[in-house]
mmCIF file of N, CA and C in Angstrom:
data_model
loop_
_atom_site.group_PDB
_atom_site.id
_atom_site.type_symbol
_atom_site.label_atom_id
_atom_site.label_comp_id
_atom_site.label_asym_id
_atom_site.label_seq_id
_atom_site.Cartn_x
_atom_site.Cartn_y
_atom_site.Cartn_z
ATOM 1 N N MET A 1 -11.708 134.345 149.296
ATOM 2 C CA MET A 1 -11.999 133.009 148.932
ATOM 3 C C MET A 1 -10.999 132.033 149.229
ATOM 4 N N THR A 2 -11.655 131.002 150.025
ATOM 5 C CA THR A 2 -10.555 129.903 150.511
ATOM 6 C C THR A 2 -10.516 128.867 149.428
ATOM 7 N N LEU A 3 -9.571 127.897 149.624
ATOM 8 C CA LEU A 3 -9.408 126.817 148.719
ATOM 9 C C LEU A 3 -10.621 125.879 148.741
ATOM 10 N N LEU A 4 -11.004 125.768 149.847
ATOM 11 C CA LEU A 4 -12.332 124.823 150.014
ATOM 12 C C LEU A 4 -13.502 125.541 149.296
ATOM 13 N N ASP A 5 -13.699 126.822 149.199
ATOM 14 C CA ASP A 5 -14.661 127.456 148.433
ATOM 15 C C ASP A 5 -14.521 127.181 146.929
ATOM 16 N N ILE A 6 -13.283 127.190 146.520
ATOM 17 C CA ILE A 6 -12.846 127.047 145.121
ATOM 18 C C ILE A 6 -13.238 125.549 144.856
ATOM 19 N N ALA A 7 -12.802 124.711 145.620
ATOM 20 C CA ALA A 7 -13.109 123.269 145.368
ATOM 21 C C ALA A 7 -14.547 123.006 145.305
ATOM 22 N N LEU A 8 -15.354 123.566 146.309
ATOM 23 C CA LEU A 8 -16.870 123.461 146.235
ATOM 24 C C LEU A 8 -17.477 123.997 144.943
ATOM 25 N N LYS A 9 -16.934 125.130 144.421
ATOM 26 C CA LYS A 9 -17.432 125.784 143.150
ATOM 27 C C LYS A 9 -17.091 124.891 142.058
ATOM 28 N N ASN A 10 -15.752 124.279 142.009
ATOM 29 C CA ASN A 10 -15.418 123.377 140.992
ATOM 30 C C ASN A 10 -16.311 122.121 140.894
ATOM 31 N N VAL A 11 -16.620 121.614 142.030
ATOM 32 C CA VAL A 11 -17.599 120.410 142.024
ATOM 33 C C VAL A 11 -18.800 120.703 141.555
ATOM 34 N N THR A 12 -19.438 121.989 141.982
ATOM 35 C CA THR A 12 -20.906 122.143 141.594
ATOM 36 C C THR A 12 -20.920 122.703 140.079
ATOM 37 N N ARG A 13 -19.871 123.494 139.702
ATOM 38 C CA ARG A 13 -19.902 124.009 138.357
ATOM 39 C C ARG A 13 -19.722 122.969 137.203
ATOM 40 N N ASP A 14 -18.730 122.061 137.580
ATOM 41 C CA ASP A 14 -18.456 121.060 136.521
ATOM 42 C C ASP A 14 -18.766 119.667 136.931
ATOM 43 N N TRP A 15 -20.059 119.544 137.492
ATOM 44 C CA TRP A 15 -20.628 118.296 138.096
ATOM 45 C C TRP A 15 -20.576 117.068 137.238
ATOM 46 N N ARG A 16 -20.593 117.157 135.878
ATOM 47 C CA ARG A 16 -20.496 116.084 135.022
ATOM 48 C C ARG A 16 -19.209 115.246 135.113
ATOM 49 N N THR A 17 -18.059 116.225 135.226
ATOM 50 C CA THR A 17 -16.805 115.565 135.405
ATOM 51 C C THR A 17 -16.679 114.800 136.773
ATOM 52 N N TYR A 18 -17.271 115.319 137.905
ATOM 53 C CA TYR A 18 -17.148 114.807 139.064
ATOM 54 C C TYR A 18 -18.017 113.586 139.351
ATOM 55 N N ILE A 19 -19.111 113.408 138.685
ATOM 56 C CA ILE A 19 -20.202 112.608 139.076
ATOM 57 C C ILE A 19 -19.687 111.192 138.889
ATOM 58 N N LEU A 20 -19.098 110.923 137.813
ATOM 59 C CA LEU A 20 -18.419 109.407 137.611
ATOM 60 C C LEU A 20 -17.458 109.029 138.769
ATOM 61 N N HIS A 21 -16.680 109.974 139.133
ATOM 62 C CA HIS A 21 -15.907 109.833 140.268
ATOM 63 C C HIS A 21 -16.566 109.597 141.556
ATOM 64 N N PHE A 22 -17.549 110.191 141.943
ATOM 65 C CA PHE A 22 -18.311 110.088 142.919
ATOM 66 C C PHE A 22 -19.090 108.767 142.945
ATOM 67 N N VAL A 23 -19.638 108.350 141.769
ATOM 68 C CA VAL A 23 -20.320 107.087 141.827
ATOM 69 C C VAL A 23 -19.424 106.008 142.048
ATOM 70 N N ASN A 24 -18.306 105.968 141.470
ATOM 71 C CA ASN A 24 -17.140 105.023 141.702
ATOM 72 C C ASN A 24 -16.921 104.932 143.184
ATOM 73 N N CYS A 25 -16.665 106.099 143.778
ATOM 74 C CA CYS A 25 -16.366 105.996 145.247
ATOM 75 C C CYS A 25 -17.636 105.496 146.018
ATOM 76 N N LEU A 26 -18.952 106.048 145.653
ATOM 77 C CA LEU A 26 -19.989 105.586 146.396
ATOM 78 C C LEU A 26 -20.079 104.020 146.305
ATOM 79 N N PHE A 27 -19.912 103.500 145.054
ATOM 80 C CA PHE A 27 -19.974 101.982 144.963
ATOM 81 C C PHE A 27 -18.947 101.224 145.826
ATOM 82 N N SER A 28 -17.879 101.741 145.858
ATOM 83 C CA SER A 28 -16.792 101.135 146.622
ATOM 84 C C SER A 28 -17.084 101.254 148.289
ATOM 85 N N VAL A 29 -17.554 102.416 148.656
ATOM 86 C CA VAL A 29 -17.853 102.422 150.146
ATOM 87 C C VAL A 29 -18.980 101.602 150.335
ATOM 88 N N THR A 30 -20.046 101.585 149.566
ATOM 89 C CA THR A 30 -21.246 100.675 149.881
ATOM 90 C C THR A 30 -20.849 99.262 149.866
ATOM 91 N N VAL A 31 -20.010 98.738 148.938
ATOM 92 C CA VAL A 31 -19.666 97.337 148.936
ATOM 93 C C VAL A 31 -18.856 97.026 150.067
ATOM 94 N N PHE A 32 -17.892 97.883 150.622
ATOM 95 C CA PHE A 32 -16.942 97.726 151.708
ATOM 96 C C PHE A 32 -17.847 97.725 153.019
ATOM 97 N N PHE A 33 -18.697 98.627 153.092
ATOM 98 C CA PHE A 33 -19.413 98.613 154.414
ATOM 99 C C PHE A 33 -20.627 97.634 154.552
ATOM 100 N N LEU A 34 -21.044 97.226 153.440
ATOM 101 C CA LEU A 34 -21.940 96.067 153.317
ATOM 102 C C LEU A 34 -21.328 94.690 153.733
ATOM 103 N N PHE A 35 -20.231 94.601 153.266
ATOM 104 C CA PHE A 35 -19.406 93.329 153.526
ATOM 105 C C PHE A 35 -18.993 93.349 155.124
ATOM 106 N N CYS A 36 -18.471 94.580 155.622
ATOM 107 C CA CYS A 36 -18.136 94.732 156.993
ATOM 108 C C CYS A 36 -19.415 94.493 157.837
ATOM 109 N N SER A 37 -20.444 94.980 157.470
ATOM 110 C CA SER A 37 -21.670 94.785 158.294
ATOM 111 C C SER A 37 -22.057 93.279 158.389
ATOM 112 N N LEU A 38 -21.832 92.619 157.287
ATOM 113 C CA LEU A 38 -22.167 91.086 157.255
ATOM 114 C C LEU A 38 -21.135 90.309 158.086
ATOM 115 N N ALA A 39 -19.781 90.697 157.963
ATOM 116 C CA ALA A 39 -18.735 90.066 158.651
ATOM 117 C C ALA A 39 -18.815 90.294 160.144
ATOM 118 N N LEU A 40 -19.347 91.418 160.587
ATOM 119 C CA LEU A 40 -19.410 91.797 162.065
ATOM 120 C C LEU A 40 -20.843 91.402 162.573
ATOM 121 N N HIS A 41 -21.673 90.759 161.803
ATOM 122 C CA HIS A 41 -22.830 90.270 162.348
ATOM 123 C C HIS A 41 -22.711 89.328 163.602
ATOM 124 N N PRO A 42 -23.511 89.435 164.469
ATOM 125 C CA PRO A 42 -23.302 88.595 165.735
ATOM 126 C C PRO A 42 -23.285 87.119 165.578
ATOM 127 N N ARG A 43 -24.031 86.550 164.663
ATOM 128 C CA ARG A 43 -23.778 85.076 164.270
ATOM 129 C C ARG A 43 -22.513 84.716 163.711
ATOM 130 N N MET A 44 -21.815 85.714 163.212
ATOM 131 C CA MET A 44 -20.609 85.416 162.511
ATOM 132 C C MET A 44 -19.557 85.232 163.750
ATOM 133 N N SER A 45 -19.789 85.825 164.845
ATOM 134 C CA SER A 45 -18.765 85.640 165.924
ATOM 135 C C SER A 45 -18.632 84.264 166.439
ATOM 136 N N SER A 46 -19.719 83.420 166.233
ATOM 137 C CA SER A 46 -19.728 82.037 166.525
ATOM 138 C C SER A 46 -18.604 81.154 165.730
ATOM 139 N N ILE A 47 -18.179 81.715 164.559
ATOM 140 C CA ILE A 47 -17.353 80.950 163.699
ATOM 141 C C ILE A 47 -15.967 81.034 164.030
ATOM 142 N N SER A 48 -15.369 79.893 164.241
ATOM 143 C CA SER A 48 -13.942 79.989 164.629
ATOM 144 C C SER A 48 -12.964 80.416 163.390
ATOM 145 N N MET A 49 -11.997 81.324 163.786
ATOM 146 C CA MET A 49 -11.091 81.840 162.729
ATOM 147 C C MET A 49 -10.201 80.618 162.180
ATOM 148 N N ALA A 50 -10.081 79.641 162.963
ATOM 149 C CA ALA A 50 -9.300 78.351 162.416
ATOM 150 C C ALA A 50 -10.143 77.582 161.465
ATOM 151 N N SER A 51 -11.324 77.744 161.382
ATOM 152 C CA SER A 51 -12.171 76.904 160.532
ATOM 153 C C SER A 51 -12.046 77.407 159.061
ATOM 154 N N THR A 52 -12.528 76.585 158.200
ATOM 155 C CA THR A 52 -12.446 76.971 156.733
ATOM 156 C C THR A 52 -13.354 78.209 156.622
ATOM 157 N N LEU A 53 -14.489 78.240 156.967
ATOM 158 C CA LEU A 53 -15.423 79.496 156.825
ATOM 159 C C LEU A 53 -14.781 80.737 157.516
ATOM 160 N N GLY A 54 -14.102 80.609 158.533
ATOM 161 C CA GLY A 54 -13.445 81.714 159.187
ATOM 162 C C GLY A 54 -12.306 82.379 158.325
ATOM 163 N N LEU A 55 -11.566 81.370 157.820
ATOM 164 C CA LEU A 55 -10.383 81.673 156.874
ATOM 165 C C LEU A 55 -10.852 82.474 155.555
ATOM 166 N N LEU A 56 -12.025 81.845 155.077
ATOM 167 C CA LEU A 56 -12.614 82.388 153.791
ATOM 168 C C LEU A 56 -13.176 83.669 153.942
ATOM 169 N N THR A 57 -13.733 83.980 155.251
ATOM 170 C CA THR A 57 -14.260 85.305 155.684
ATOM 171 C C THR A 57 -13.065 86.311 155.651
ATOM 172 N N THR A 58 -12.113 85.934 156.316
ATOM 173 C CA THR A 58 -10.974 86.823 156.588
ATOM 174 C C THR A 58 -10.334 87.165 155.109
ATOM 175 N N LEU A 59 -10.205 86.154 154.240
ATOM 176 C CA LEU A 59 -9.646 86.301 152.874
ATOM 177 C C LEU A 59 -10.592 87.212 152.081
ATOM 178 N N ALA A 60 -11.851 87.023 152.218
ATOM 179 C CA ALA A 60 -12.877 87.863 151.492
ATOM 180 C C ALA A 60 -12.839 89.349 151.928
ATOM 181 N N GLU A 61 -12.600 89.527 153.265
ATOM 182 C CA GLU A 61 -12.494 90.886 153.772
ATOM 183 C C GLU A 61 -11.287 91.479 153.236
ATOM 184 N N ALA A 62 -10.096 90.858 153.059
ATOM 185 C CA ALA A 62 -8.965 91.492 152.577
ATOM 186 C C ALA A 62 -9.207 91.695 151.053
ATOM 187 N N VAL A 63 -9.812 90.800 150.477
ATOM 188 C CA VAL A 63 -10.164 90.909 148.869
ATOM 189 C C VAL A 63 -10.963 92.260 148.760
ATOM 190 N N VAL A 64 -12.048 92.390 149.389
ATOM 191 C CA VAL A 64 -12.909 93.531 149.492
ATOM 192 C C VAL A 64 -12.157 94.905 149.721
ATOM 193 N N ALA A 65 -11.387 94.918 150.765
ATOM 194 C CA ALA A 65 -10.634 96.025 151.144
ATOM 195 C C ALA A 65 -9.665 96.367 149.991
ATOM 196 N N VAL A 66 -8.924 95.449 149.485
ATOM 197 C CA VAL A 66 -8.018 95.798 148.362
ATOM 198 C C VAL A 66 -8.803 96.253 147.077
ATOM 199 N N PHE A 67 -9.932 95.701 146.837
ATOM 200 C CA PHE A 67 -10.787 95.998 145.688
ATOM 201 C C PHE A 67 -11.158 97.388 145.918
ATOM 202 N N ALA A 68 -11.694 97.788 147.157
ATOM 203 C CA ALA A 68 -12.275 99.154 147.285
ATOM 204 C C ALA A 68 -11.128 100.214 147.140
ATOM 205 N N VAL A 69 -9.926 99.989 147.708
ATOM 206 C CA VAL A 69 -8.815 100.849 147.586
ATOM 207 C C VAL A 69 -8.306 101.117 146.191
ATOM 208 N N GLY A 70 -8.175 99.919 145.496
ATOM 209 C CA GLY A 70 -7.783 99.870 144.056
ATOM 210 C C GLY A 70 -8.790 100.495 143.135
ATOM 211 N N PHE A 71 -10.012 100.387 143.343
ATOM 212 C CA PHE A 71 -11.070 100.986 142.397
ATOM 213 C C PHE A 71 -11.098 102.494 142.646
ATOM 214 N N VAL A 72 -11.054 102.880 143.931
ATOM 215 C CA VAL A 72 -10.941 104.496 144.308
ATOM 216 C C VAL A 72 -9.688 105.042 143.590
ATOM 217 N N SER A 73 -8.518 104.356 143.899
ATOM 218 C CA SER A 73 -7.179 104.788 143.349
ATOM 219 C C SER A 73 -7.342 104.927 141.848
ATOM 220 N N TYR A 74 -7.850 103.987 141.129
ATOM 221 C CA TYR A 74 -7.853 103.945 139.760
ATOM 222 C C TYR A 74 -8.786 105.209 139.227
ATOM 223 N N SER A 75 -9.992 105.040 139.918
ATOM 224 C CA SER A 75 -10.926 106.260 139.588
ATOM 225 C C SER A 75 -10.247 107.656 139.707
ATOM 226 N N GLN A 76 -9.441 107.770 140.882
ATOM 227 C CA GLN A 76 -8.931 109.115 140.970
ATOM 228 C C GLN A 76 -7.909 109.434 140.013
ATOM 229 N N GLY A 77 -7.123 108.390 139.524
ATOM 230 C CA GLY A 77 -6.127 108.591 138.474
ATOM 231 C C GLY A 77 -6.792 109.022 137.190
ATOM 232 N N CYS A 78 -7.855 108.332 136.778
ATOM 233 C CA CYS A 78 -8.603 108.696 135.528
ATOM 234 C C CYS A 78 -9.248 110.120 135.665
ATOM 235 N N PHE A 79 -9.565 110.321 136.858
ATOM 236 C CA PHE A 79 -10.255 111.727 137.152
ATOM 237 C C PHE A 79 -9.247 112.795 136.961
ATOM 238 N N LEU A 80 -7.958 112.532 137.459
ATOM 239 C CA LEU A 80 -7.016 113.648 137.257
ATOM 240 C C LEU A 80 -6.368 113.678 135.886
ATOM 241 N N LYS A 81 -6.482 112.538 135.133
ATOM 242 C CA LYS A 81 -5.961 112.544 133.710
ATOM 243 C C LYS A 81 -6.999 113.345 132.894
ATOM 244 N N ALA A 82 -8.185 113.227 133.294
ATOM 245 C CA ALA A 82 -9.359 113.942 132.505
ATOM 246 C C ALA A 82 -9.168 115.447 132.740
ATOM 247 N N ARG A 83 -8.639 115.953 133.800
ATOM 248 C CA ARG A 83 -8.541 117.296 134.157
ATOM 249 C C ARG A 83 -7.141 117.964 133.926
ATOM 250 N N SER A 84 -6.430 117.141 133.112
ATOM 251 C CA SER A 84 -5.002 117.622 132.935
ATOM 252 C C SER A 84 -4.969 119.095 132.254
ATOM 253 N N ALA A 85 -6.074 119.231 131.391
ATOM 254 C CA ALA A 85 -6.115 120.624 130.671
ATOM 255 C C ALA A 85 -6.427 121.766 131.686
ATOM 256 N N GLN A 86 -7.325 121.385 132.611
ATOM 257 C CA GLN A 86 -7.697 122.438 133.606
ATOM 258 C C GLN A 86 -6.473 122.748 134.549
ATOM 259 N N PHE A 87 -5.707 121.687 134.783
ATOM 260 C CA PHE A 87 -4.438 121.922 135.675
ATOM 261 C C PHE A 87 -3.480 122.807 134.842
ATOM 262 N N GLY A 88 -3.333 122.547 133.524
ATOM 263 C CA GLY A 88 -2.568 123.254 132.723
ATOM 264 C C GLY A 88 -2.905 124.777 132.779
ATOM 265 N N LEU A 89 -4.074 125.075 132.716
ATOM 266 C CA LEU A 89 -4.638 126.579 132.797
ATOM 267 C C LEU A 89 -4.412 127.166 134.130
ATOM 268 N N LEU A 90 -4.493 126.290 135.136
ATOM 269 C CA LEU A 90 -4.248 126.821 136.494
ATOM 270 C C LEU A 90 -2.656 127.177 136.643
ATOM 271 N N MET A 91 -1.917 126.325 135.925
ATOM 272 C CA MET A 91 -0.404 126.690 135.984
ATOM 273 C C MET A 91 -0.132 127.960 135.262
ATOM 274 N N LEU A 92 -0.861 128.186 134.126
ATOM 275 C CA LEU A 92 -0.674 129.447 133.465
ATOM 276 C C LEU A 92 -1.028 130.650 134.072
ATOM 277 N N ILE A 93 -1.978 130.510 134.922
ATOM 278 C CA ILE A 93 -2.379 131.755 135.634
ATOM 279 C C ILE A 93 -1.607 131.941 137.066
ATOM 280 N N GLY A 94 -0.556 131.049 137.196
ATOM 281 C CA GLY A 94 0.326 131.120 138.471
ATOM 282 C C GLY A 94 0.004 130.289 139.583
ATOM 283 N N MET A 95 -0.778 129.304 139.618
ATOM 284 C CA MET A 95 -0.943 128.458 140.799
ATOM 285 C C MET A 95 0.128 127.469 140.877
ATOM 286 N N SER A 96 0.639 127.328 142.125
ATOM 287 C CA SER A 96 1.886 126.549 142.327
ATOM 288 C C SER A 96 1.372 125.048 142.511
ATOM 289 N N LYS A 97 2.406 124.171 142.459
ATOM 290 C CA LYS A 97 2.075 122.772 142.638
ATOM 291 C C LYS A 97 1.573 122.422 143.982
ATOM 292 N N ARG A 98 2.026 123.118 144.924
ATOM 293 C CA ARG A 98 1.446 122.987 146.272
ATOM 294 C C ARG A 98 -0.073 123.270 146.384
ATOM 295 N N GLN A 99 -0.454 124.477 145.733
ATOM 296 C CA GLN A 99 -1.670 124.906 145.660
ATOM 297 C C GLN A 99 -2.605 123.948 144.905
ATOM 298 N N ARG A 100 -2.013 123.425 143.724
ATOM 299 C CA ARG A 100 -2.905 122.433 143.055
ATOM 300 C C ARG A 100 -3.172 121.266 143.901
ATOM 301 N N ARG A 101 -2.043 120.706 144.586
ATOM 302 C CA ARG A 101 -2.339 119.533 145.415
ATOM 303 C C ARG A 101 -3.310 119.834 146.477
ATOM 304 N N ARG A 102 -3.289 120.955 147.027
ATOM 305 C CA ARG A 102 -4.300 121.292 148.065
ATOM 306 C C ARG A 102 -5.610 121.326 147.545
ATOM 307 N N LEU A 103 -5.750 121.958 146.222
ATOM 308 C CA LEU A 103 -7.133 121.914 145.728
ATOM 309 C C LEU A 103 -7.678 120.546 145.324
ATOM 310 N N VAL A 104 -6.759 119.750 144.652
ATOM 311 C CA VAL A 104 -7.224 118.356 144.501
ATOM 312 C C VAL A 104 -7.477 117.585 145.748
ATOM 313 N N LEU A 105 -6.787 117.773 146.941
ATOM 314 C CA LEU A 105 -7.164 117.191 148.139
ATOM 315 C C LEU A 105 -8.489 117.722 148.632
ATOM 316 N N ALA A 106 -8.678 118.946 148.528
ATOM 317 C CA ALA A 106 -10.089 119.560 149.045
ATOM 318 C C ALA A 106 -11.050 118.991 148.219
ATOM 319 N N GLU A 107 -11.060 118.904 146.891
ATOM 320 C CA GLU A 107 -12.159 118.310 146.026
ATOM 321 C C GLU A 107 -12.252 116.967 146.274
ATOM 322 N N GLY A 108 -11.168 116.195 146.512
ATOM 323 C CA GLY A 108 -11.337 114.901 146.912
ATOM 324 C C GLY A 108 -11.958 114.600 148.278
ATOM 325 N N GLY A 109 -11.766 115.415 149.219
ATOM 326 C CA GLY A 109 -12.464 115.612 150.526
ATOM 327 C C GLY A 109 -13.881 115.814 150.256
ATOM 328 N N VAL A 110 -14.338 116.621 149.558
ATOM 329 C CA VAL A 110 -15.718 116.868 149.339
ATOM 330 C C VAL A 110 -16.332 115.602 148.647
ATOM 331 N N ILE A 111 -15.698 115.004 147.774
ATOM 332 C CA ILE A 111 -16.293 113.840 147.018
ATOM 333 C C ILE A 111 -16.316 112.779 148.028
ATOM 334 N N ALA A 112 -15.221 112.594 148.883
ATOM 335 C CA ALA A 112 -15.146 111.409 149.761
ATOM 336 C C ALA A 112 -16.268 111.649 150.945
ATOM 337 N N ALA A 113 -16.434 112.675 151.362
ATOM 338 C CA ALA A 113 -17.451 113.034 152.371
ATOM 339 C C ALA A 113 -18.918 112.674 151.824
ATOM 340 N N ALA A 114 -19.162 113.078 150.669
ATOM 341 C CA ALA A 114 -20.494 112.779 149.898
ATOM 342 C C ALA A 114 -20.716 111.385 149.726
ATOM 343 N N ALA A 115 -19.515 110.684 149.255
ATOM 344 C CA ALA A 115 -19.598 109.304 148.921
ATOM 345 C C ALA A 115 -19.759 108.379 150.327
ATOM 346 N N LEU A 116 -19.115 108.783 151.319
ATOM 347 C CA LEU A 116 -19.267 108.198 152.640
ATOM 348 C C LEU A 116 -20.505 108.372 153.081
ATOM 349 N N ALA A 117 -21.150 109.442 153.152
ATOM 350 C CA ALA A 117 -22.488 109.656 153.613
ATOM 351 C C ALA A 117 -23.581 108.909 152.807
ATOM 352 N N GLY A 118 -23.387 108.803 151.332
ATOM 353 C CA GLY A 118 -24.228 108.085 150.542
ATOM 354 C C GLY A 118 -24.038 106.622 150.800
ATOM 355 N N GLY A 119 -22.768 106.145 150.926
ATOM 356 C CA GLY A 119 -22.567 104.718 151.088
ATOM 357 C C GLY A 119 -22.986 104.252 152.420
ATOM 358 N N LEU A 120 -22.826 105.024 153.453
ATOM 359 C CA LEU A 120 -23.531 104.608 154.774
ATOM 360 C C LEU A 120 -24.887 104.501 154.689
ATOM 361 N N ALA A 121 -25.615 105.441 153.997
ATOM 362 C CA ALA A 121 -27.067 105.460 153.997
ATOM 363 C C ALA A 121 -27.559 104.436 153.147
ATOM 364 N N ALA A 122 -26.867 103.844 152.011
ATOM 365 C CA ALA A 122 -27.212 102.883 151.307
ATOM 366 C C ALA A 122 -27.073 101.560 152.060
#
């Protein structure tokens, strides 16, 4: 059984814990791609970056990007804090810190892939 198999089983078995994190990631991805698709619209290319509207668009793009990264980071922190008891149990059965990090990364990859697919579809 590989680490990815364990991560997939964790996600499907304990889906209630993962669903909030998934929804947060999905919301961030949807907002970011919605703004990017509006900012890259062909009619927006006629706006000069030196104009007020161009500067506001650039500022809004930076704010949306910071919001998306911050929201996902905060969600990940809360998610890991809620799972601290599970991590303690994994330490008791002999899982190393490196293996736990890889497990969290694999679970995050599964959530991120699903949120990215859902966000692009939305």
